[in-house]
Amino acid sequence: MDIINEIRRRHRVQKQSISAIARDMGISRPTVHKHLKTLEEPKYRRTTSPSPKLGHFAEPLTEWLTLDGNLPRARRRTARRLFEGLQAIHLLKVSQSACRLHLMQV
């Protein structure tokens, strides 16, 4: 937000040109244009990424997680153990992070 306010101040109060602002601040002219037009600070919104490799293997993971939820804490499997079990049974070629993301969403 500080950058946006600085761009607006330089353009409106100091009457600097867009090219001069871009040159001084080290940003592109289209970025300066964009920030002059915006009313609010731009927010990053991540779209949900699909997990095509995990696909139908997500169901066994979810089932295992619900079964482990009934066990005492000491006997529950970690995300790594669930991932290793899925790889051992189904010979799955998927990253561990994809499994962890799915387990966190469940």
PDB file of C-alpha atoms in Angstrom:
ATOM      1  CA  MET A   1       0.000   0.000   0.000  1.00  0.00           C
ATOM      2  CA  ASP A   2       2.938   2.311   0.612  1.00  0.00           C
ATOM      3  CA  ILE A   3       4.026   2.044  -3.010  1.00  0.00           C
ATOM      4  CA  ILE A   4       0.554   2.945  -4.250  1.00  0.00           C
ATOM      5  CA  ASN A   5       0.386   5.989  -1.977  1.00  0.00           C
ATOM      6  CA  GLU A   6       3.873   7.076  -3.044  1.00  0.00           C
ATOM      7  CA  ILE A   7       2.943   6.770  -6.724  1.00  0.00           C
ATOM      8  CA  ARG A   8      -0.238   8.784  -6.217  1.00  0.00           C
ATOM      9  CA  ARG A   9       1.546  11.451  -4.185  1.00  0.00           C
ATOM     10  CA  ARG A  10       4.276  11.878  -6.784  1.00  0.00           C
ATOM     11  CA  HIS A  11       1.762  12.070  -9.619  1.00  0.00           C
ATOM     12  CA  ARG A  12      -0.861  14.320  -8.009  1.00  0.00           C
ATOM     13  CA  VAL A  13       1.111  16.506  -5.597  1.00  0.00           C
ATOM     14  CA  GLN A  14       4.554  16.707  -7.157  1.00  0.00           C
ATOM     15  CA  LYS A  15       3.146  16.550 -10.706  1.00  0.00           C
ATOM     16  CA  GLN A  16       5.741  14.022 -11.873  1.00  0.00           C
ATOM     17  CA  SER A  17       5.173  12.210 -15.122  1.00  0.00           C
ATOM     18  CA  ILE A  18       4.438   8.516 -15.214  1.00  0.00           C
ATOM     19  CA  SER A  19       7.766   7.834 -16.922  1.00  0.00           C
ATOM     20  CA  ALA A  20       9.667   9.747 -14.243  1.00  0.00           C
ATOM     21  CA  ILE A  21       7.877   7.869 -11.460  1.00  0.00           C
ATOM     22  CA  ALA A  22       8.594   4.538 -13.128  1.00  0.00           C
ATOM     23  CA  ARG A  23      12.246   5.398 -13.627  1.00  0.00           C
ATOM     24  CA  ASP A  24      12.778   6.676 -10.060  1.00  0.00           C
ATOM     25  CA  MET A  25      10.976   3.805  -8.348  1.00  0.00           C
ATOM     26  CA  GLY A  26      12.294   1.077 -10.636  1.00  0.00           C
ATOM     27  CA  ILE A  27       8.905  -0.223 -11.772  1.00  0.00           C
ATOM     28  CA  SER A  28       7.288  -0.379 -15.187  1.00  0.00           C
ATOM     29  CA  ARG A  29       5.020   2.299 -16.639  1.00  0.00           C
ATOM     30  CA  PRO A  30       2.046  -0.090 -16.919  1.00  0.00           C
ATOM     31  CA  THR A  31       2.415  -0.805 -13.206  1.00  0.00           C
ATOM     32  CA  VAL A  32       2.318   2.919 -12.454  1.00  0.00           C
ATOM     33  CA  HIS A  33      -0.826   3.246 -14.614  1.00  0.00           C
ATOM     34  CA  LYS A  34      -2.412   0.308 -12.826  1.00  0.00           C
ATOM     35  CA  HIS A  35      -1.744   1.750  -9.373  1.00  0.00           C
ATOM     36  CA  LEU A  36      -3.063   5.171 -10.352  1.00  0.00           C
ATOM     37  CA  LYS A  37      -6.349   3.583 -11.426  1.00  0.00           C
ATOM     38  CA  THR A  38      -6.873   1.288  -8.435  1.00  0.00           C
ATOM     39  CA  LEU A  39      -8.933   2.290  -5.450  1.00  0.00           C
ATOM     40  CA  GLU A  40      -7.853  -0.529  -3.125  1.00  0.00           C
ATOM     41  CA  GLU A  41      -4.682  -2.460  -2.526  1.00  0.00           C
ATOM     42  CA  PRO A  42      -4.478  -5.449  -4.863  1.00  0.00           C
ATOM     43  CA  LYS A  43      -4.828  -8.757  -3.014  1.00  0.00           C
ATOM     44  CA  TYR A  44      -3.415 -12.071  -4.110  1.00  0.00           C
ATOM     45  CA  ARG A  45      -6.011 -14.800  -4.386  1.00  0.00           C
ATOM     46  CA  ARG A  46      -4.709 -18.255  -5.041  1.00  0.00           C
ATOM     47  CA  THR A  47      -6.973 -20.452  -7.057  1.00  0.00           C
ATOM     48  CA  THR A  48      -7.328 -24.020  -5.943  1.00  0.00           C
ATOM     49  CA  SER A  49      -4.866 -26.135  -7.822  1.00  0.00           C
ATOM     50  CA  PRO A  50      -6.166 -29.372  -9.239  1.00  0.00           C
ATOM     51  CA  SER A  51      -4.477 -32.607  -8.218  1.00  0.00           C
ATOM     52  CA  PRO A  52      -4.915 -34.838 -11.263  1.00  0.00           C
ATOM     53  CA  LYS A  53      -2.207 -37.305 -10.204  1.00  0.00           C
ATOM     54  CA  LEU A  54      -3.838 -37.852  -6.835  1.00  0.00           C
ATOM     55  CA  GLY A  55      -7.194 -38.324  -8.559  1.00  0.00           C
ATOM     56  CA  HIS A  56      -9.157 -41.320  -7.295  1.00  0.00           C
ATOM     57  CA  PHE A  57      -6.410 -42.138  -4.766  1.00  0.00           C
ATOM     58  CA  ALA A  58      -7.762 -39.310  -2.626  1.00  0.00           C
ATOM     59  CA  GLU A  59     -10.589 -41.552  -1.418  1.00  0.00           C
ATOM     60  CA  PRO A  60      -8.319 -44.122   0.332  1.00  0.00           C
ATOM     61  CA  LEU A  61      -6.403 -41.274   1.957  1.00  0.00           C
ATOM     62  CA  THR A  62      -9.610 -39.782   3.296  1.00  0.00           C
ATOM     63  CA  GLU A  63     -10.803 -43.177   4.547  1.00  0.00           C
ATOM     64  CA  TRP A  64      -7.498 -43.856   6.297  1.00  0.00           C
ATOM     65  CA  LEU A  65      -7.613 -40.450   7.903  1.00  0.00           C
ATOM     66  CA  THR A  66     -11.117 -40.996   9.275  1.00  0.00           C
ATOM     67  CA  LEU A  67     -10.155 -44.441  10.573  1.00  0.00           C
ATOM     68  CA  ASP A  68      -7.057 -43.010  12.255  1.00  0.00           C
ATOM     69  CA  GLY A  69      -9.173 -40.263  13.782  1.00  0.00           C
ATOM     70  CA  ASN A  70     -10.847 -42.856  16.010  1.00  0.00           C
ATOM     71  CA  LEU A  71      -7.526 -44.210  17.293  1.00  0.00           C
ATOM     72  CA  PRO A  72      -5.600 -42.823  20.262  1.00  0.00           C
ATOM     73  CA  ARG A  73      -3.205 -40.051  19.318  1.00  0.00           C
ATOM     74  CA  ALA A  74      -0.102 -42.211  19.787  1.00  0.00           C
ATOM     75  CA  ARG A  75      -1.355 -44.807  17.288  1.00  0.00           C
ATOM     76  CA  ARG A  76      -2.389 -42.405  14.522  1.00  0.00           C
ATOM     77  CA  ARG A  77      -0.382 -42.330  11.320  1.00  0.00           C
ATOM     78  CA  THR A  78       1.358 -39.161  10.249  1.00  0.00           C
ATOM     79  CA  ALA A  79       0.882 -37.641   6.808  1.00  0.00           C
ATOM     80  CA  ARG A  80       4.205 -39.141   5.784  1.00  0.00           C
ATOM     81  CA  ARG A  81       3.112 -42.648   6.846  1.00  0.00           C
ATOM     82  CA  LEU A  82      -0.174 -42.274   4.979  1.00  0.00           C
ATOM     83  CA  PHE A  83       1.740 -41.146   1.889  1.00  0.00           C
ATOM     84  CA  GLU A  84       4.162 -44.079   2.143  1.00  0.00           C
ATOM     85  CA  GLY A  85       1.271 -46.501   2.551  1.00  0.00           C
ATOM     86  CA  LEU A  86      -0.428 -45.114  -0.519  1.00  0.00           C
ATOM     87  CA  GLN A  87       2.774 -45.446  -2.519  1.00  0.00           C
ATOM     88  CA  ALA A  88       3.402 -48.994  -1.338  1.00  0.00           C
ATOM     89  CA  ILE A  89      -0.081 -50.233  -2.169  1.00  0.00           C
ATOM     90  CA  HIS A  90      -0.818 -48.374  -5.388  1.00  0.00           C
ATOM     91  CA  LEU A  91       2.694 -47.631  -6.736  1.00  0.00           C
ATOM     92  CA  LEU A  92       1.624 -44.016  -6.961  1.00  0.00           C
ATOM     93  CA  LYS A  93       3.876 -41.380  -8.504  1.00  0.00           C
ATOM     94  CA  VAL A  94       2.705 -38.233  -6.746  1.00  0.00           C
ATOM     95  CA  SER A  95       4.483 -35.788  -4.519  1.00  0.00           C
ATOM     96  CA  GLN A  96       4.224 -35.920  -0.771  1.00  0.00           C
ATOM     97  CA  SER A  97       3.150 -32.275  -0.711  1.00  0.00           C
ATOM     98  CA  ALA A  98       0.092 -33.076  -2.854  1.00  0.00           C
ATOM     99  CA  CYS A  99      -0.951 -35.704  -0.318  1.00  0.00           C
ATOM    100  CA  ARG A 100      -0.345 -33.319   2.571  1.00  0.00           C
ATOM    101  CA  LEU A 101      -2.428 -30.615   0.918  1.00  0.00           C
ATOM    102  CA  HIS A 102      -5.277 -33.055   0.429  1.00  0.00           C
ATOM    103  CA  LEU A 103      -5.036 -34.237   4.045  1.00  0.00           C
ATOM    104  CA  MET A 104      -5.068 -30.657   5.335  1.00  0.00           C
ATOM    105  CA  GLN A 105      -8.210 -29.881   3.337  1.00  0.00           C
ATOM    106  CA  VAL A 106     -10.071 -32.925   4.695  1.00  0.00           C
TER     107      VAL A 106
END
